[in-house]
Short mmCIF file of C-alpha atoms in Angstrom, two decimals:
data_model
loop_
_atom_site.label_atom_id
_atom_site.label_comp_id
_atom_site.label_asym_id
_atom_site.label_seq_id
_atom_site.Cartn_x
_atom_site.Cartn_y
_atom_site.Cartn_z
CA UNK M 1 9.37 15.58 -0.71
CA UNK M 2 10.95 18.64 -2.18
CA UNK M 3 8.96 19.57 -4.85
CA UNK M 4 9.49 19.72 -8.34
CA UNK M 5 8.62 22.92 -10.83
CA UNK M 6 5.56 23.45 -11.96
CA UNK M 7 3.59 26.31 -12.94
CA UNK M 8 0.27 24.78 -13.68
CA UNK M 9 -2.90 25.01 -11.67
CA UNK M 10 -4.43 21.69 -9.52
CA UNK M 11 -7.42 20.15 -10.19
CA UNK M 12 -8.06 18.84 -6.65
CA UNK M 13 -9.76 15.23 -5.90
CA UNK M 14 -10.65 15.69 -2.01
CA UNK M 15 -11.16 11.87 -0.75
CA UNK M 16 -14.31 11.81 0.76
CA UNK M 17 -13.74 8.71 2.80
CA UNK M 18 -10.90 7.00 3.66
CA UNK M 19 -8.74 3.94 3.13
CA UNK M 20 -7.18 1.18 5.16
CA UNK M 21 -3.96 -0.76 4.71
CA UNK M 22 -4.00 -4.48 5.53
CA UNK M 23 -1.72 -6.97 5.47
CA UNK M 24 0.64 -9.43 7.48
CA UNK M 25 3.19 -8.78 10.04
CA UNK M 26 6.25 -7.20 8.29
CA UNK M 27 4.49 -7.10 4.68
CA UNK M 28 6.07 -3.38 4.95
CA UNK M 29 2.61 -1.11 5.42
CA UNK M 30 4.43 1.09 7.90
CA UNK M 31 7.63 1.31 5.39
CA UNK M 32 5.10 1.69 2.21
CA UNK M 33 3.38 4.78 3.97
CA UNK M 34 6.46 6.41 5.36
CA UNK M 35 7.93 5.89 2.20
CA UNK M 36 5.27 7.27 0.90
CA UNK M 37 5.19 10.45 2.99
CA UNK M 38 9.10 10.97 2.37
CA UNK M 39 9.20 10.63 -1.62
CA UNK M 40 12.91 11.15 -1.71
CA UNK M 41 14.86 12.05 -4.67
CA UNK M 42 12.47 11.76 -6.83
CA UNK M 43 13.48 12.35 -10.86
CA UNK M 44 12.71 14.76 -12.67
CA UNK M 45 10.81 13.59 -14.90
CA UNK M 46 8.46 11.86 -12.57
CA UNK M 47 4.97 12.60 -12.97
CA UNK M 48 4.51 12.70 -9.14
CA UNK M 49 5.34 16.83 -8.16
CA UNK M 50 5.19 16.56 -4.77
CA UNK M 51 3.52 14.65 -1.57
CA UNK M 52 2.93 17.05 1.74
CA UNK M 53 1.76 15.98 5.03
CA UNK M 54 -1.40 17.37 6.42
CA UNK M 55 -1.70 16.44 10.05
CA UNK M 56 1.15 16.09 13.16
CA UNK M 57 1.38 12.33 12.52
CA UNK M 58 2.20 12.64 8.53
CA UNK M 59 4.72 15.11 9.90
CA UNK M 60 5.71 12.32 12.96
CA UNK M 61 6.30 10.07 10.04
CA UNK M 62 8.27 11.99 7.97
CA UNK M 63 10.66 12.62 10.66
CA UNK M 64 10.84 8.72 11.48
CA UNK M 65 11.45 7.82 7.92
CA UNK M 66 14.39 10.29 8.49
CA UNK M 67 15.95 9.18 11.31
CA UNK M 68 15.47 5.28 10.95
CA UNK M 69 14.93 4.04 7.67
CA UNK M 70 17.46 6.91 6.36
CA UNK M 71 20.21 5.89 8.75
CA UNK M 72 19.66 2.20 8.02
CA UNK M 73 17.07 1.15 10.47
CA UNK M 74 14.37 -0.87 10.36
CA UNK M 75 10.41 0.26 11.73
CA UNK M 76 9.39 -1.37 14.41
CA UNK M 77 5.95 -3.20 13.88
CA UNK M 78 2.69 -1.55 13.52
CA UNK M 79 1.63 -1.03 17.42
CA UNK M 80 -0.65 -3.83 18.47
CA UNK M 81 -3.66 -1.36 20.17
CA UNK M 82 -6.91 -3.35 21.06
CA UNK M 83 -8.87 -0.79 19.90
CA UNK M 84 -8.23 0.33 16.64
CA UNK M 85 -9.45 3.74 17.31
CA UNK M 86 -5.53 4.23 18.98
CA UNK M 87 -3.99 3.87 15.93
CA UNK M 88 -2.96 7.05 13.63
CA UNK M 89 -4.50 8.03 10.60
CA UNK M 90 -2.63 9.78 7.89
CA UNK M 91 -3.24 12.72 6.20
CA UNK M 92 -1.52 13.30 2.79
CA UNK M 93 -1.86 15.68 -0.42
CA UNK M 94 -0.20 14.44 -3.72
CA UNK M 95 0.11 16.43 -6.49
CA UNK M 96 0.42 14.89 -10.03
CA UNK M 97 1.52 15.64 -13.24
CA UNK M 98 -0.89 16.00 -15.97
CA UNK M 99 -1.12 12.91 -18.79
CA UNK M 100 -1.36 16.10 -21.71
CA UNK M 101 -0.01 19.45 -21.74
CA UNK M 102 -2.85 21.36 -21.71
CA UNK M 103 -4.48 19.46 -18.63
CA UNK M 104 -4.09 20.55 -14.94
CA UNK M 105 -2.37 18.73 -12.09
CA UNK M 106 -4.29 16.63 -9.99
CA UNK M 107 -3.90 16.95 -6.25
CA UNK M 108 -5.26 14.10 -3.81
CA UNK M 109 -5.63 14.85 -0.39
CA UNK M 110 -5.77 10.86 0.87
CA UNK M 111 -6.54 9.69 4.27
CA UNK M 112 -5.22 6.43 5.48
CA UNK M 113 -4.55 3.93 8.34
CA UNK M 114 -2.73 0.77 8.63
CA UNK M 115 -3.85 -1.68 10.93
CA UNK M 116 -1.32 -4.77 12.81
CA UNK M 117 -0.44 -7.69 11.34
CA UNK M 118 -2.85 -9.45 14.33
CA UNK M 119 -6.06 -8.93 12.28
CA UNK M 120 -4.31 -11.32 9.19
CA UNK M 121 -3.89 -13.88 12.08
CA UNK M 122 -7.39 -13.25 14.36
CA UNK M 123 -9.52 -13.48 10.63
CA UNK M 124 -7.99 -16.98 10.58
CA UNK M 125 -9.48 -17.68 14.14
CA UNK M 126 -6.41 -17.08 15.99
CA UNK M 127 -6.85 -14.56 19.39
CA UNK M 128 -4.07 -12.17 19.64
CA UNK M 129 -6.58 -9.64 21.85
CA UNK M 130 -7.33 -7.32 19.49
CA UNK M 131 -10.73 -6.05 19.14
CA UNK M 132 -11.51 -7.48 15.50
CA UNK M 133 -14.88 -6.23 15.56
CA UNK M 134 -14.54 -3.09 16.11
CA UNK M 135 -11.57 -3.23 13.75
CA UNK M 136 -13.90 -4.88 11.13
CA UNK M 137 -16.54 -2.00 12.00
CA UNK M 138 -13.85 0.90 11.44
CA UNK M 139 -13.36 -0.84 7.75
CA UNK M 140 -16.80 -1.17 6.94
CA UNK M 141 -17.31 2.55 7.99
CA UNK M 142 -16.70 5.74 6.21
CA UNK M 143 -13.77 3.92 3.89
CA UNK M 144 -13.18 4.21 0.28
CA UNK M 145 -11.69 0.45 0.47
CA UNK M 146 -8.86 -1.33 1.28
CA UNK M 147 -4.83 -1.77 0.25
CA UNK M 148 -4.17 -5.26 1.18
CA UNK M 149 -0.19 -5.54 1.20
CA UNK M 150 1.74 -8.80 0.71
CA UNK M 151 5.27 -9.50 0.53
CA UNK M 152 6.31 -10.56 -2.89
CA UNK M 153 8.62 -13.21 -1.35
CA UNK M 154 5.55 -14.41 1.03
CA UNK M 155 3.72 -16.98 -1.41
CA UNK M 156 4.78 -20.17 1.15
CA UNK M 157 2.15 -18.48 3.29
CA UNK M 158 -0.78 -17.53 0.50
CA UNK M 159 -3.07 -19.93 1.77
CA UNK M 160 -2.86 -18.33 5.12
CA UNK M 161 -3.86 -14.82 3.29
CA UNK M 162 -6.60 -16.79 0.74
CA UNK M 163 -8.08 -18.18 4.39
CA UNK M 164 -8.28 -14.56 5.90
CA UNK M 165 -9.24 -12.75 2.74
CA UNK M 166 -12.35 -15.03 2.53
CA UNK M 167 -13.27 -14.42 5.88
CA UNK M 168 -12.33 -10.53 5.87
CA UNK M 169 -15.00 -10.53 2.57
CA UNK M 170 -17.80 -12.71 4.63
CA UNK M 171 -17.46 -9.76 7.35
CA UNK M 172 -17.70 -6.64 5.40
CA UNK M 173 -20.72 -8.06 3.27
CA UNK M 174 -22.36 -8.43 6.41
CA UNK M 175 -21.68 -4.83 7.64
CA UNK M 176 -22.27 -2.84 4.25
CA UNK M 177 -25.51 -5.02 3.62
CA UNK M 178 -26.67 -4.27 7.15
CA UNK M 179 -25.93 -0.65 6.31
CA UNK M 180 -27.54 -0.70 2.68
CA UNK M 181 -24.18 0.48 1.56
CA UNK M 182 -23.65 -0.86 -1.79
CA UNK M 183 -21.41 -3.34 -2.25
CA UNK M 184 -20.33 -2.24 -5.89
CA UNK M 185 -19.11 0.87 -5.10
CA UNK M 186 -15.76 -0.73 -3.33
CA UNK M 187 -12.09 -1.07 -4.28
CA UNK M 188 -9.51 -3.00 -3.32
CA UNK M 189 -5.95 -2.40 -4.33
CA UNK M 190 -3.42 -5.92 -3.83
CA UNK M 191 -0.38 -4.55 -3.47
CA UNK M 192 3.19 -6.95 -3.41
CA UNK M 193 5.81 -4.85 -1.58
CA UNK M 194 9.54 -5.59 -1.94
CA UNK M 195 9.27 -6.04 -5.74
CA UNK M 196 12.89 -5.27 -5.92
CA UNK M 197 13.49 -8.97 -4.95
CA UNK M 198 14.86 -10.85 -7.31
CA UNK M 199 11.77 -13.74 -7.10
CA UNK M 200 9.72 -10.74 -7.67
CA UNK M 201 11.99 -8.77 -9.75
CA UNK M 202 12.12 -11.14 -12.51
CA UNK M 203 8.33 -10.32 -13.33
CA UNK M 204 8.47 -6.95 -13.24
CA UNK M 205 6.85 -6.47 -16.69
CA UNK M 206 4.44 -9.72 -16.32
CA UNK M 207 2.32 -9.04 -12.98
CA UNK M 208 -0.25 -11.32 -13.52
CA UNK M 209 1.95 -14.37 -14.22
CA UNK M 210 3.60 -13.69 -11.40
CA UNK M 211 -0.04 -13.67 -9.57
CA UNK M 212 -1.02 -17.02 -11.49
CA UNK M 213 2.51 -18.88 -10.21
CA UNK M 214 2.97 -17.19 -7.05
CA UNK M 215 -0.49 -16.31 -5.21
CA UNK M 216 -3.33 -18.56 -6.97
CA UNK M 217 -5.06 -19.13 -4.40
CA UNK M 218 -5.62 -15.66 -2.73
CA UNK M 219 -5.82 -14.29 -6.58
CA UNK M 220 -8.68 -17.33 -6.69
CA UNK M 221 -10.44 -15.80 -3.30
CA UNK M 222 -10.11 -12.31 -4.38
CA UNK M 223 -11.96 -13.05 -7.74
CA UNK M 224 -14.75 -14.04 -6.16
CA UNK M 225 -14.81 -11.51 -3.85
CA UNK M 226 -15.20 -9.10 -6.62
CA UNK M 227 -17.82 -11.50 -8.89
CA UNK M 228 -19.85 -11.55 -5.77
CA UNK M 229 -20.15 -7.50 -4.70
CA UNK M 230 -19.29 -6.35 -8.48
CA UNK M 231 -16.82 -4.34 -7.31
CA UNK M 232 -13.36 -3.38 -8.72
CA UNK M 233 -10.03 -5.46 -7.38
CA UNK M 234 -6.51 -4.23 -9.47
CA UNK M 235 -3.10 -5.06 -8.92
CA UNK M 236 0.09 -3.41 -8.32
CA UNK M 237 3.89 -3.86 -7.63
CA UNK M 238 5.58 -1.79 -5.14
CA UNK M 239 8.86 -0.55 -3.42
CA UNK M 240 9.36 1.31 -0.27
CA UNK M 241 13.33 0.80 -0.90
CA UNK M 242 13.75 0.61 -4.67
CA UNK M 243 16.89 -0.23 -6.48
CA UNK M 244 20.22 1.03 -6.87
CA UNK M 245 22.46 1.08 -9.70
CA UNK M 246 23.33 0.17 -13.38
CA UNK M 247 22.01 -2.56 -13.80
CA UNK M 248 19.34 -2.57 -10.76
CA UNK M 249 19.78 -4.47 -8.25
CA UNK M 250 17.99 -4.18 -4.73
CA UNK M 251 18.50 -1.22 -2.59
CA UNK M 252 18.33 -3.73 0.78
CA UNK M 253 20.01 -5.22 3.08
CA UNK M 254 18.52 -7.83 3.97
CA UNK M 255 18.71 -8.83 7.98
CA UNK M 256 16.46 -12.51 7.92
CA UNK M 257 14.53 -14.71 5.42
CA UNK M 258 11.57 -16.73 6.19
CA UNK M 259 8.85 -18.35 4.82
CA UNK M 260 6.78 -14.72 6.11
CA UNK M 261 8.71 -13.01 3.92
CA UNK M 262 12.57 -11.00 3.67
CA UNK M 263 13.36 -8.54 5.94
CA UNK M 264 15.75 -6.11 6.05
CA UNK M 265 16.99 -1.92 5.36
CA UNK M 266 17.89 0.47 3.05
CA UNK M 267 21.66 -0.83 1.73
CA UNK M 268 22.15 3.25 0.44
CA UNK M 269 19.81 5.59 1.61
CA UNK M 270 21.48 8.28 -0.55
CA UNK M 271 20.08 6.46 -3.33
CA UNK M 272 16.86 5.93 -1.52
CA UNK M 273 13.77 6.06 -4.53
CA UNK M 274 10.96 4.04 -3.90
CA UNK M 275 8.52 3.25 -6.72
CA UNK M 276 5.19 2.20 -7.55
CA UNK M 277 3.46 3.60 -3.92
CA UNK M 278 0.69 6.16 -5.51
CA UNK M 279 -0.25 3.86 -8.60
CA UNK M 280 -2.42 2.04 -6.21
CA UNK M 281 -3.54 5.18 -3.90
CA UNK M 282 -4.67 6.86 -7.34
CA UNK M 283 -6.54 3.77 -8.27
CA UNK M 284 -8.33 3.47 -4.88
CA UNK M 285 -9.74 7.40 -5.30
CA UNK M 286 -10.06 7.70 -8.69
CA UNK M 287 -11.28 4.02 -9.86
CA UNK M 288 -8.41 5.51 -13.11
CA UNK M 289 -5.40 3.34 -14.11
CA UNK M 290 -2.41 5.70 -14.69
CA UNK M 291 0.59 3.69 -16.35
CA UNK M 292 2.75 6.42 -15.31
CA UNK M 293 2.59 5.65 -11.91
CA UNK M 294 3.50 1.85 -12.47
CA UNK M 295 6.56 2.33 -14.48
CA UNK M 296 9.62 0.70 -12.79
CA UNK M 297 12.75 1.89 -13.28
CA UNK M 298 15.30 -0.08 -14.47
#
């Protein structure tokens, strides 16, 4: 991301553990990251200054959101790897505006890794070979908590994700009990991706009707998830391809439509501003809210 002027000292919020993205095949978590990574053409006015890669595969990604999503490409899916230990973790620092003038900018350094869509299906009993143990293990282990990514336009499939989000809650209790980590001390960020969707779109300003009509059930699951450890569950709306134009409509092309979800590119890359992708990442290491980093533009 090229970054954006600013003359003010960072007050620096060094994760201490890190975070995993979950969520079904083609929900977007390698698009959401990338996208991440990339921040392109961001405004002016936006109160995110810049986002650098730290490590070779940040870089990797960068470079891949350049020369596939940029020249109207699609990712292919998350790697399937057995062992989870395979898979790349990400390395990012993201420097933020202050809320008042006379405050500092925060700077994140934020750790990540996104696991295969397999572990939505193998949670539900299914056997697609990976090693959900260990995977389970690796998310019980040194993590701040989790992103959980759905596609907006997936809710003909929420009782799948209610059915593995009850399970994925029965197998971390036991793990953090077993380690006398405390269960309260966990966050988990529900993130819909492809908000710029017109089923999505048109509740933009009203996310939790849009939870009550659209995902009930899994909203139902992940209550009492968060009843039973006391821990903190918020919601957010995201884009990894934004919108384009006056009015806004969806900057995507879409390739195929199922009940899994929409998939499909970037219609303009040159246009290419993705929004709502660090709301949730500040939540997860701060436990803070900022509205700035939810606002939708229009």
């Amino acid at each position: 991301m090229t970054h954006l002027f600013s003359g003010k000292k960072s007050h620096h919020i060094i994760g201490s553990s890190d975070i995993r993205v979950i969520g079904p095949r083609a929900s977007g978590k390698t698009a959401f990251i990338a996208a991440l990574a990339r921040y392109p053409n961001a405004k002016i006015d936006s109160p995110v200054i810049s986002v650098d890669p730290h490590d070779d595969d940040s870089r990797k990604l960068i470079i891949m959101a350049q020369d596939i999503l940029e020249k109207g490409s699609a990712f292919a899916p998350t790697p399937f790897a057995e062992d989870m230990n395979l898979l790349p973790k990400y390395t990012l620092a993201i420097e933020l505006k202050p809320k008042f003038a006379i405050s500092k900018n925060t700077k994140l350094e934020i750790t990540c890794r996104e696991y295969s869509g397999e572990i939505i299906k193998d949670l539900r009993g299914g056997s697609s070979g990976i090693n959900l143990s260990n995977y389970l293990d690796d998310c019980a282990n040194n993590t701040l908590g989790l992103l959980l990514l759905i596609d907006a336009t997936s809710h003909q499939q929420e009782a799948e994700y209610a059915q593995a989000f009850e399970k994925l809650e029965i197998e971390l209790n036991e793990r953090l009990v077993g380690a006398n980590k405390p269960l309260q001390n966990y966050r988990i960020a529900v993130v819909f991706s492809k908000t710029e969707q017109g089923e999505a779109w048109v509740f933009r300003h009203d996310l939790q009707q849009f939870i009550n009509l659209r995902f009930f059930k899994t909203h139902k699951v992940l209550q009492k998830w968060a009843k039973k450890w006391g821990c903190s569950i918020n919601y957010f709306f995201c884009s990894a391809f934004g919108t384009r134009g006056k009015p806004a409509r969806p900057n995507f092309k879409m390739r195929s439509r199922d009940e899994g979800g929409t998939y499909g590119v970037i219609a303009n890359p040159a246009v290419w501003r993705p929004f709502g992708l660090v709301a949730p990442i500040y939540w997860l290491y701060t436990g803070k809210d900022d509205q700035r980093l939810r606002e939708i533009e229009e």
